[in-house]
XYZ file of C-alpha atoms in Angstrom:
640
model
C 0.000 0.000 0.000
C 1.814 2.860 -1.589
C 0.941 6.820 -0.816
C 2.686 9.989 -1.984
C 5.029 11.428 0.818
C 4.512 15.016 1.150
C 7.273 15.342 3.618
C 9.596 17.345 0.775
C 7.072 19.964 0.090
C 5.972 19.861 3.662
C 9.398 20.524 5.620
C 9.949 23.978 3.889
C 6.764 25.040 5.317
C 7.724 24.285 8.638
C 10.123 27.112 9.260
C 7.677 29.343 8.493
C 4.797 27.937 10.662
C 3.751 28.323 14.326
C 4.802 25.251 16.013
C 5.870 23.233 13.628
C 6.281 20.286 15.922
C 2.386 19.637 14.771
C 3.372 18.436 12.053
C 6.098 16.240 12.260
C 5.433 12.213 12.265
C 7.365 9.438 14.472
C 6.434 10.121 17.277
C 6.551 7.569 20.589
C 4.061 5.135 19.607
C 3.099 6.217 16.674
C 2.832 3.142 14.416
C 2.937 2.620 10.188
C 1.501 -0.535 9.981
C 2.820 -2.156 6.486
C 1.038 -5.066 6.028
C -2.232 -4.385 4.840
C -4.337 -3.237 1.667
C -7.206 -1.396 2.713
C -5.846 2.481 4.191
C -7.868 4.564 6.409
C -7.462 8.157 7.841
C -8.511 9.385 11.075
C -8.846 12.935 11.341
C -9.551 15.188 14.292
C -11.420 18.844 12.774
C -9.071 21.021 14.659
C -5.527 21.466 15.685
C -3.001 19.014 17.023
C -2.932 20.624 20.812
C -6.822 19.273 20.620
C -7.220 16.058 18.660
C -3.860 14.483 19.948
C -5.338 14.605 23.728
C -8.682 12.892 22.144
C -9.566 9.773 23.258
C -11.990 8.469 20.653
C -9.174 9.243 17.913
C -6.541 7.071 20.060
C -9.137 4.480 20.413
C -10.418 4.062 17.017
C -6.775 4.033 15.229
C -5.791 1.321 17.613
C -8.606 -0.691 16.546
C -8.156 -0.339 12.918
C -5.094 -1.273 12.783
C -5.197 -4.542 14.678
C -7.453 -5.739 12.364
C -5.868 -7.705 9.635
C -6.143 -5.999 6.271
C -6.532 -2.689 7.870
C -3.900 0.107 8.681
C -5.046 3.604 9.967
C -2.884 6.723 10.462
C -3.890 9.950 12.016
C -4.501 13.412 10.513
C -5.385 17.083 12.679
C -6.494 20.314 10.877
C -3.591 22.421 10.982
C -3.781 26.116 12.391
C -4.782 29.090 10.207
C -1.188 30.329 9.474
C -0.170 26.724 7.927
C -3.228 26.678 6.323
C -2.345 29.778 4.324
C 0.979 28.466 3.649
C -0.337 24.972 2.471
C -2.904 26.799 0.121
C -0.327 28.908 -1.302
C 2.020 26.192 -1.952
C -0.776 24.083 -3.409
C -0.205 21.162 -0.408
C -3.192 19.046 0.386
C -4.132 18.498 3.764
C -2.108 14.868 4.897
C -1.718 12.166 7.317
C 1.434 11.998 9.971
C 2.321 8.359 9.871
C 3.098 8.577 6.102
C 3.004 12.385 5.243
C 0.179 11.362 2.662
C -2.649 13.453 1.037
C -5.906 12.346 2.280
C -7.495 12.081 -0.897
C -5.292 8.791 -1.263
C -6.683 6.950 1.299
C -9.751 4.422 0.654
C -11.567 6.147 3.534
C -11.160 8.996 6.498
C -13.265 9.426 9.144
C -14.000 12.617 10.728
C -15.241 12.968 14.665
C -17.820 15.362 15.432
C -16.662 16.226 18.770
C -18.744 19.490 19.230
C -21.056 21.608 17.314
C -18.510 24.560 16.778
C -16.357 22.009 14.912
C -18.932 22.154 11.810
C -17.405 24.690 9.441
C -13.832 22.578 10.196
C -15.148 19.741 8.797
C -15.726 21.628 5.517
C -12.002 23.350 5.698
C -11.003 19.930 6.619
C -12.472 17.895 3.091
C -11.658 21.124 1.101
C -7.959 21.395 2.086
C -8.148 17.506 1.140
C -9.250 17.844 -2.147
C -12.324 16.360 -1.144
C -15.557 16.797 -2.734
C -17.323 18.523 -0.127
C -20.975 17.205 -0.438
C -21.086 12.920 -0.823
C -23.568 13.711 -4.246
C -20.519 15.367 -5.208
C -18.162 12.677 -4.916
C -16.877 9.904 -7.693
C -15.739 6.587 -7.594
C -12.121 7.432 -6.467
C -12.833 9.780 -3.655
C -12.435 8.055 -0.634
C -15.651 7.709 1.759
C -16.280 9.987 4.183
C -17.497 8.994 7.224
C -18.179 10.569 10.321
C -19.413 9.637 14.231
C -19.028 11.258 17.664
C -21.104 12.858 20.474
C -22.646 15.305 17.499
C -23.726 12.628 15.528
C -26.729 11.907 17.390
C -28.419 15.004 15.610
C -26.419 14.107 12.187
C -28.551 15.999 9.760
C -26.627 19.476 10.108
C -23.651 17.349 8.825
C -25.601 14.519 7.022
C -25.204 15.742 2.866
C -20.782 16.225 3.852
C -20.874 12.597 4.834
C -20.935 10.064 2.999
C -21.863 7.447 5.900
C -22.334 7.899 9.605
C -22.056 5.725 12.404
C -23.878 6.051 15.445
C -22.385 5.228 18.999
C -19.619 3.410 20.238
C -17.024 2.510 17.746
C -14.734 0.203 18.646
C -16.773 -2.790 16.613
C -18.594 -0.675 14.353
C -15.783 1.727 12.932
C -13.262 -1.828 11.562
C -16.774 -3.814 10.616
C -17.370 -0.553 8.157
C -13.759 -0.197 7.005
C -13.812 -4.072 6.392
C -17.406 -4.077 4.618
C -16.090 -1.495 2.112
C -12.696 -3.158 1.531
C -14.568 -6.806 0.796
C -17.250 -4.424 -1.660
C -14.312 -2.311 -3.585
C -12.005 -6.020 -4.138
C -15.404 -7.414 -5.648
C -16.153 -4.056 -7.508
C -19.001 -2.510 -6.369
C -19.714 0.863 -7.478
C -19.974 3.659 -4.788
C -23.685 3.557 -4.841
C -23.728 -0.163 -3.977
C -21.374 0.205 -1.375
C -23.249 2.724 0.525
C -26.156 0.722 0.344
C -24.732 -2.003 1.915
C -23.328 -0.247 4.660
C -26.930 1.003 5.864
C -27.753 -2.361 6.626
C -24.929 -2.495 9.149
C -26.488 -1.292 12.253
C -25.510 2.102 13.697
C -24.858 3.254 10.320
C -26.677 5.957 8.661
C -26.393 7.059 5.103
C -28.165 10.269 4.438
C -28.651 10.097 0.575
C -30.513 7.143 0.882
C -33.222 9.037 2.496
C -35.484 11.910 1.404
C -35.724 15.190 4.045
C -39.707 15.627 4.365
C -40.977 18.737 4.434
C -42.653 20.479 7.974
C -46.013 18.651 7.503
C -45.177 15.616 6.386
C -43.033 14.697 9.416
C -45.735 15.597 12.071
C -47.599 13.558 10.226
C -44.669 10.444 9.969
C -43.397 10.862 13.065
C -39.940 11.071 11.236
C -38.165 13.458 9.185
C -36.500 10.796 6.640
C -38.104 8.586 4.607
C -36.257 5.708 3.312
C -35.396 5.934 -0.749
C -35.187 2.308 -1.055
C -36.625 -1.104 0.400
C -35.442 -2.398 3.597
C -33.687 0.391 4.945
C -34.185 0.780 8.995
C -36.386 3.479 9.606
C -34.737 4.246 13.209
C -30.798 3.839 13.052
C -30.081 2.573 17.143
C -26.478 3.375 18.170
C -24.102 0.634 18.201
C -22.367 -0.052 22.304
C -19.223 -1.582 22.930
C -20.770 -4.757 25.195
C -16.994 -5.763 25.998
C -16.124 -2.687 27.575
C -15.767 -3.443 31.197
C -13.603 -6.528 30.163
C -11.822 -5.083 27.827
C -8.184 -4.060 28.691
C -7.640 -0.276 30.318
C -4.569 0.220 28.791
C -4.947 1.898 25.454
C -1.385 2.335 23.457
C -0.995 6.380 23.332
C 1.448 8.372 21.151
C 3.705 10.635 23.229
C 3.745 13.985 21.418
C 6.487 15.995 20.946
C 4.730 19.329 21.706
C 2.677 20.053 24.391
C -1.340 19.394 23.970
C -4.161 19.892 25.782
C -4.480 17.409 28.834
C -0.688 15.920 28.221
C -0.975 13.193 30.076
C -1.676 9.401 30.511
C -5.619 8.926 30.333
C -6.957 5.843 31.541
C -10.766 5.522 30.845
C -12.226 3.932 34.101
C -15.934 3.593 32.916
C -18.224 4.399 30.672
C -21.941 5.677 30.924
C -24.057 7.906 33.664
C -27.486 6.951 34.892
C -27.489 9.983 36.979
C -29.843 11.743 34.816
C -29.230 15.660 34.578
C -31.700 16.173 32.371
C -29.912 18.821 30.593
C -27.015 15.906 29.336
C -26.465 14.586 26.696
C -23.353 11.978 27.056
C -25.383 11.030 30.083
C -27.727 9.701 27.750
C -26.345 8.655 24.822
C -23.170 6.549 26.418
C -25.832 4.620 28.927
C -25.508 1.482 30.095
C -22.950 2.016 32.663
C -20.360 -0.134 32.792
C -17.208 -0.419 34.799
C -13.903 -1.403 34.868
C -12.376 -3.468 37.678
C -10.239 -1.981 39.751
C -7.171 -4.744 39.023
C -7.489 -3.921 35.480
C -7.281 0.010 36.059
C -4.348 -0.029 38.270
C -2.662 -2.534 35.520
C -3.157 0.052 32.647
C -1.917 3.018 34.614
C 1.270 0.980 35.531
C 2.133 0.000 32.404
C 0.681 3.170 30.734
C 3.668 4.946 32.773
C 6.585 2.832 32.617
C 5.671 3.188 28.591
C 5.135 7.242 28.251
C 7.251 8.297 30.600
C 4.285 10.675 31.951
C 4.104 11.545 35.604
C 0.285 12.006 35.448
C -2.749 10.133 35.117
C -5.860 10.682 34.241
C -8.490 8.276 35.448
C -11.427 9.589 32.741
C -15.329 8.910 32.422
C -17.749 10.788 32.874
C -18.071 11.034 36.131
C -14.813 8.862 37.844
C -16.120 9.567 41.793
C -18.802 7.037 41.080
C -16.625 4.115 40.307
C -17.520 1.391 42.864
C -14.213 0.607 43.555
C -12.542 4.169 42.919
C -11.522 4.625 47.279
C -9.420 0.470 46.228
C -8.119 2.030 42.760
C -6.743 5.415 44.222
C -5.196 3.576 47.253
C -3.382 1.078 45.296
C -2.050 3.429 42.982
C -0.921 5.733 45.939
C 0.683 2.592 47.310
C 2.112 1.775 44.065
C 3.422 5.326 43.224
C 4.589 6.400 46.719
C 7.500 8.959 46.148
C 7.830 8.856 42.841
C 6.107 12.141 42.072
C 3.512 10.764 40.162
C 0.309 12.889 39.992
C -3.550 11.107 40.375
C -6.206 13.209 38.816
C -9.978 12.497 39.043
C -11.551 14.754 36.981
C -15.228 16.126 37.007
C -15.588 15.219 41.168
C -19.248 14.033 42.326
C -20.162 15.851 44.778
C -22.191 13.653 46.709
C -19.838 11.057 46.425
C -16.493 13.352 47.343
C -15.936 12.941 51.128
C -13.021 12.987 53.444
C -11.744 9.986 52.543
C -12.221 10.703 49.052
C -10.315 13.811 49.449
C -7.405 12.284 51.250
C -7.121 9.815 48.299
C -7.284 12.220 45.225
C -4.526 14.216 46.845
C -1.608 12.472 46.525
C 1.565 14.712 45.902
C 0.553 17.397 43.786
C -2.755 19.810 43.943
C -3.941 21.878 41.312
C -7.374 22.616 41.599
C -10.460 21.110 42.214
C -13.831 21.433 39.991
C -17.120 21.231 41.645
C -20.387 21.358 38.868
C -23.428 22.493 40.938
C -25.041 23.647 37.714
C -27.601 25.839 39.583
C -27.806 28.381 42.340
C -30.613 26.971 44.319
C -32.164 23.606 45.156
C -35.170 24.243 43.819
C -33.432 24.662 39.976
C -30.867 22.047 41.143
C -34.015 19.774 40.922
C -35.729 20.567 37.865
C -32.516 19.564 36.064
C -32.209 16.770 38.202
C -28.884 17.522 39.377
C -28.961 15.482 42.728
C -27.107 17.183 44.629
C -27.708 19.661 47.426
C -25.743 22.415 49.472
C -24.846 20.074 52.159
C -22.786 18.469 49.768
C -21.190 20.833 48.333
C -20.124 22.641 51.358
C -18.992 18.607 52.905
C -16.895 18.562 49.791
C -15.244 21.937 50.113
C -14.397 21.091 54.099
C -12.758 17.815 52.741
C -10.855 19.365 50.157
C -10.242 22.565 51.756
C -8.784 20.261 55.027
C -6.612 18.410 52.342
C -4.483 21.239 51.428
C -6.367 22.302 48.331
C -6.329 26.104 48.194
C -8.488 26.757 44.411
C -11.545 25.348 43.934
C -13.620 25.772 40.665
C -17.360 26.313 40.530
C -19.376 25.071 37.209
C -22.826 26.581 36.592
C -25.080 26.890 33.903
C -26.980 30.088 32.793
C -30.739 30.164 31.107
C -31.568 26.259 32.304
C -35.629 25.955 31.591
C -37.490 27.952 34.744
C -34.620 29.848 35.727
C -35.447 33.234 37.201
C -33.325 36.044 38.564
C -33.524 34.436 41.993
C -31.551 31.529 40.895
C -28.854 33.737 39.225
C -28.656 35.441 42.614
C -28.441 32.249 44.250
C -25.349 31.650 42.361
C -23.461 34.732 43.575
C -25.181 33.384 47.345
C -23.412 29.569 46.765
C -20.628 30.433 45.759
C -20.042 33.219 48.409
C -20.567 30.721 50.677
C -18.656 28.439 49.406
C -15.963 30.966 49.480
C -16.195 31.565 53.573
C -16.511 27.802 53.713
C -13.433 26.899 51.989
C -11.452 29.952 54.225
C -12.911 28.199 57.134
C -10.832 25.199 57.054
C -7.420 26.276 55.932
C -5.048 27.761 58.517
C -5.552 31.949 58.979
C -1.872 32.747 58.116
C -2.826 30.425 54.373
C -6.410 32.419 53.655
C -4.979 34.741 51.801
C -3.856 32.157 49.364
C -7.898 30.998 48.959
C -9.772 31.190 45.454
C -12.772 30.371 44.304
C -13.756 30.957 40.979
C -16.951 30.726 38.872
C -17.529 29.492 35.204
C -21.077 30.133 33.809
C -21.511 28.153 30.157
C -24.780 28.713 28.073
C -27.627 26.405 28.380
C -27.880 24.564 24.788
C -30.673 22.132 24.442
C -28.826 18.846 23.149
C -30.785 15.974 20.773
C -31.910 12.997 22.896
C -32.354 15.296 26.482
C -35.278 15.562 28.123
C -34.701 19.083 27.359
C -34.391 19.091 23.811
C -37.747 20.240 23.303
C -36.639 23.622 25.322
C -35.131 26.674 23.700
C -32.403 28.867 24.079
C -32.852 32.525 25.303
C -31.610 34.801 23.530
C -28.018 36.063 23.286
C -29.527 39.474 24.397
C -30.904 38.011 27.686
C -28.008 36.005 28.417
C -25.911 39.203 29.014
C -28.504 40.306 31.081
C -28.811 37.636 33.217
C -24.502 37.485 33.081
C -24.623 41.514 34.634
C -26.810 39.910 37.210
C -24.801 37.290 38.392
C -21.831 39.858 38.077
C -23.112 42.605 40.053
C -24.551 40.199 42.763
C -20.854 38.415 43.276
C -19.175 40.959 46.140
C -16.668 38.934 46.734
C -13.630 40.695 45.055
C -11.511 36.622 45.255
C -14.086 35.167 43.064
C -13.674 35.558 39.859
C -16.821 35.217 37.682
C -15.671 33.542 33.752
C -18.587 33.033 31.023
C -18.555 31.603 27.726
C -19.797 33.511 24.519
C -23.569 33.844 24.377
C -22.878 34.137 20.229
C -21.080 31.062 19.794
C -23.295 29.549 22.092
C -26.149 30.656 19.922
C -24.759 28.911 16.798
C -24.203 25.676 18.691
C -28.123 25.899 19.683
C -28.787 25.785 15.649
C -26.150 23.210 15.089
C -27.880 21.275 18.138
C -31.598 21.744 17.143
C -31.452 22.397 13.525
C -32.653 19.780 10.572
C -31.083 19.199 7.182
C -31.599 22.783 6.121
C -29.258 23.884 8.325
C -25.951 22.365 6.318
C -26.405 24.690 3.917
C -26.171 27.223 6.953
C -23.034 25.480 7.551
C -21.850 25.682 4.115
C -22.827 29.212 3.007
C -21.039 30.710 6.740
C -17.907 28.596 5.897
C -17.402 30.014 2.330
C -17.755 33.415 3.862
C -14.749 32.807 6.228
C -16.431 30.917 9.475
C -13.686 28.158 10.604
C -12.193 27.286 13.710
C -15.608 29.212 15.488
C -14.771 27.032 19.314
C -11.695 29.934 19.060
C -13.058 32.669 20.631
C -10.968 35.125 18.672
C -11.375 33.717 15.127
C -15.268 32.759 15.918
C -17.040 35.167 13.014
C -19.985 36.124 14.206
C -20.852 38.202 10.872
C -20.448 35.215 8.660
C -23.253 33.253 10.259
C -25.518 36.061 10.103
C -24.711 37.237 6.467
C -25.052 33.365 5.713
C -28.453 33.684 7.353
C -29.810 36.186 5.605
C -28.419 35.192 2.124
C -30.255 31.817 2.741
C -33.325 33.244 4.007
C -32.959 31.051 7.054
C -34.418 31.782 10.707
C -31.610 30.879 13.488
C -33.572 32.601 16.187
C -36.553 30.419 15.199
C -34.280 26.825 15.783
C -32.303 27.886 18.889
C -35.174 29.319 21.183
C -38.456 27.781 20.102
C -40.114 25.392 23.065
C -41.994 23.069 21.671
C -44.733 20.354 23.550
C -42.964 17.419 24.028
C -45.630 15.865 20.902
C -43.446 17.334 18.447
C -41.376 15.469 16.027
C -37.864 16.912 16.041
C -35.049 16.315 13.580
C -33.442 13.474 15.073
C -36.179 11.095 15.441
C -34.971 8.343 13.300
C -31.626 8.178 15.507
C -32.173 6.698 18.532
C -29.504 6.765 21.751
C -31.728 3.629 23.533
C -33.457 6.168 25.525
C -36.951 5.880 25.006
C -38.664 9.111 23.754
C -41.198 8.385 26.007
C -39.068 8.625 29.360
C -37.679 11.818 27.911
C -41.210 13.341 27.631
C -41.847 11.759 30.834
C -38.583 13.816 32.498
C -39.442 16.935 30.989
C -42.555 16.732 32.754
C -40.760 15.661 35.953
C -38.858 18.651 35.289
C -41.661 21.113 35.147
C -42.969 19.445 38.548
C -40.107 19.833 40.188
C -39.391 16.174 41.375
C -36.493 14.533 40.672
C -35.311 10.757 39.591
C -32.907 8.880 40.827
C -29.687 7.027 39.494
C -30.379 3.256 38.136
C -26.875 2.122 38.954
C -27.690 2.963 43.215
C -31.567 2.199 42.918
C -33.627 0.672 41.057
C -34.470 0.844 37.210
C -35.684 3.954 35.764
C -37.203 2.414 32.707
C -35.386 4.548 30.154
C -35.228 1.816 27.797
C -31.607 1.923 26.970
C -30.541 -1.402 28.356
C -33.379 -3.790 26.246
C -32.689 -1.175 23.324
C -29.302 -1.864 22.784
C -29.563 -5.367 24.362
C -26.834 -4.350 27.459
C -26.787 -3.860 31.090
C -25.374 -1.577 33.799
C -22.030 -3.476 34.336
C -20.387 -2.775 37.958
C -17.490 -3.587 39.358
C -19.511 -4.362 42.429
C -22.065 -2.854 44.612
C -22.533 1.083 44.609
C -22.776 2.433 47.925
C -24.260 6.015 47.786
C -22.681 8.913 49.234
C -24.427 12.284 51.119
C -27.772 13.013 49.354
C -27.004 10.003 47.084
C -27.479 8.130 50.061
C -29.991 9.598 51.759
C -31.986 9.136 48.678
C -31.306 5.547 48.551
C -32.742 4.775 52.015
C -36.038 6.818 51.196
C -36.306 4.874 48.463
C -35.918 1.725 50.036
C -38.162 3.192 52.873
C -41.377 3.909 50.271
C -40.710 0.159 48.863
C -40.250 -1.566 51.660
């Protein structure tokens, strides 16, 4: 398997470029696999720093290339300034392992890891070569295909892909790659070949199905309608059942510049049941399933003495909850005793972060800590179904606080459904609390050294949430409600940080939006959006020229509510959570009363274990912790 090296018309570039280390190949455990015929491109839609430190990436090219026939290499957007100089040079976008244009390859898949990563995928196919719509495409263009967390609402991508596979994709992502290799040896035309690969569940392949209009999908209860015979009419995502048996230790490059998280990441498990109703990776990576605690500490000990890293990761979604994490963190402090190794845990539970807890995490080295209340007050903290109370916040803080932690973060969401300007002051109230709290239980000569800060992100009603039937408000009100918070926080040693109510506006769209909405994409891209998660190269008058040119109503997708009767875009993908328990948690919601986590209590009925024919998976038991466990026994109370 032969492809052009572009490393002579690539090096003279590098001089010229802003850390040019992105773009050099051979890196520790970076692997050119020889032996096979069938070539296959994994590309992140944004810079090294990014894609390098992303998990699904280091996953899926591990996969493909222990599967016989199959060899995958890796490929990252480069920054604006190479970008010029590639264009100007006429040098397509290319792979590291080989230094090989895209274009050669048989396919490339692209993640979708956000919604701001849209207009990359397009400067990622056209500095390819790359045809950008699939209609567009011939029989040598390699096949696009695309997955990830933004995949679950695919139609704002669906006419720039080619195929798209929903969920996990350690199985799905080599069965593909193998399908098309056995289909292009026995010469199938393009055509054929995408039709076989929509029988392959998880897979969706937008041309084969008609966008209805308004009307007609009320009526359906579906926005697609299937162009040919015996295509699914509901694509179900595909789940990784061997997960919690599988081996921790995932083989990692070692980059030679720094990137974003630049460390060893072990994932530890995979899935939440807790049920914030405003999540979507809580719903769309359900079952939960864990990893023993034998196998974890094996990875990380290897993953080491391998890397050379002196800090570890222990990743999910939301680590704390791990039945065995209290045995995992003391064997690797055993384990690691003196040798400067740092133990991170990140995105801390707070019910389930106690004293013990805190002890454990600390190990050698504190940064800080991140806390995610998501809400001022209780009574919001329960219509997103957050969980968690004060009491357990402010237990967390003494722990940590008591450990010898001195910065402590604070994660909270603005413009949740309900919200009023009581719960933005409620924020300011928590976290000034929170504040005196943490001061209270470090020495008086250290409380100078004290901070608290507070992040505020954007409400964006994600696909397959019981919220996804709840707009946006407006970028207008957001400030509003921002000055609020901001004039209510006294406190000059918190800091109050919020993200971009405009970008967040244009991931609402991305989120919400239908079909229509590519050429949204499209039309903003050729007018100079790329790169819009960059707060100083997001181009806010591109989208809205785009807009207008097209005719198309933004406001309209973002920050409609709609009865939880309506059809949305998304209907024919399903996560394995029932749209019916969704409707039935928005309603929840609106009442106030909250549900509680499968993996502590009983089932939920959210359909997602029969629908994907998989079960919570735990190391063993789940204890709860603080409300967690109060909840438990009034459970157990009302069913004795």
């Amino acid at each position: 398997m032969q492809h052009t090296n572009l490393w002579p018309v690539i090096e003279p570039l590098l001089a010229r470029a802003e850390r040019p280390a992105r773009y050099l190949n051979h890196e520790w455990g970076a692997q050119a696999k020889q032996d096979a015929d069938f070539s296959f491109c994994m590309v992140y839609p944004d810079t090294y720093e990014l894609g390098q430190a992303n998990q699904a990436v280091r996953i899926l090219v591990n996969r493909v290339n222990a599967t016989k026939h199959l060899a995958a290499e890796r490929a990252f957007l480069p920054a604006p300034d190479m970008i010029a100089l590639m264009q100007k040079a006429g040098v397509p976008l290319f792979s590291l392992e080989s230094m090989a244009p895209l274009a050669e390859f048989d396919a490339i898949g692209i993640t979708l890891p956000h919604e701001l990563a849209a207009t990359n995928v397009l400067e990622t196919l056209s500095l390819a070569g790359i045809p950008l719509r699939s209609e567009e495409r011939g029989e040598n263009d390699p096949l696009v295909l695309g997955g990830g967390p933004c995949a679950y609402n695919p139609e704002p991508y669906a006419p720039f892909f080619d195929a798209i596979s929903i969920g996990e994709g350690e199985e799905a992502v080599p069965e593909l790659l193998g399908a098309v290799r056995r289909l292009r040896q026995e010469g199938a035309p393009r055509a054929e070949i995408l039709r076989q690969l929509a029988r392959i569940p998880g897979t969706y392949v937008p041309s084969l199905y008609r966008w209805r209009t308004e009307e007609e999908a009320q009526a359906a209860g579906s926005w697609v309608e299937p162009l040919e015979e015996g295509l699914p009419s509901q694509i179900v995502k595909r789940v990784y059942t061997q997960f919690a048996e599988s081996d921790a230790h995932e083989p990692c490059v070692v980059p030679f510049t720094e990137v974003v998280h630049d460390r060893l990441n072990v994932e530890v498990l995979r899935g939440c049941a807790r049920g914030c109703r405003f999540c979507q990776a809580g719903m769309m990576y359900r079952p939960v399933r864990e990893r023993t605690a034998q196998n974890i500490v094996n990875a990380v000990k290897r993953g080491l003495a391998e890397t050379g890293y002196d800090e570890v990761s222990l990743t999910s979604l939301s680590s704390t909850d791990h039945s065995q994490i209290a045995d995992i963190l003391k064997s690797l402090n055993c384990a690691f005793d003196g040798c400067g190794v740092r133990i991170s845990v990140p995105s801390q539970r707070l019910d389930s972060f106690g004293v013990e807890m805190a002890g454990l995490v600390a190990g050698q080295k504190k940064g800080g800590l991140t806390f995610a209340p998501e809400a001022g007050t209780q009574r919001l903290r329960d219509v997103i179904n957050k969980n968690v109370t004060e009491d357990d916040l402010f237990g967390a803080i003494d722990a940590a606080f008591s450990a010898g932690w001195r910065r402590c973060k604070l994660y909270f969401m603005i413009g949740l459904p309900t919200e009023t300007d009581d719960d933005i002051k409620g924020i300011a109230s928590l976290a000034r609390r929170a504040y005196d709290r943490a001061k209270s239980n470090v020495p008086p000569d250290q409380r100078g050294s004290v901070r608290m800060s507070v992040s505020v992100a954007v409400f964006v009603p994600k696909s397959q949430t019981p919220f996804q039937w709840d707009g946006q408000i407006s970028p207008e009100e957001t400030l509003r409600r921002i000055g609020l918070l901001r004039r209510s926080v006294k406190y000059r040693a918190v800091d109050v940080h919020w993200h971009d109510p405009s970008t967040s506006f244009v991931e609402a769209v991305m989120s919400r939006g239908g079909r229509e909405v590519a050429d949204w994409v499209q039309r903003a891209w050729e007018k100079g959006a790329r790169f819009d998660a960059w707060t100083e190269l997001f181009n806010q008058e591109a989208w809205r020229e785009a807009a207008s040119e097209l005719g198309l109503n933004p406001e309209a997708i973002a920050q409609a509510t709609y009865d939880t009767t309506r059809v949305m875009p998304w209907a024919h993908i399903s996560c394995g959570v029932t749209s019916r328990f969704l409707a039935l948690e928005r309603k929840r919601a609106q009442q106030e009363t909250t549900t509680p986590d499968c993996t502590y209590e009983r089932c939920t009925g959210c359909g997602a274990c029969p629908s994907v024919s998989a079960d919570n998976q735990l190391a063993q038991p789940r204890v709860g912790q603080g409300s967690n466990a109060a909840a438990a026994v009034e459970q157990e109370e009302n069913h004795g």
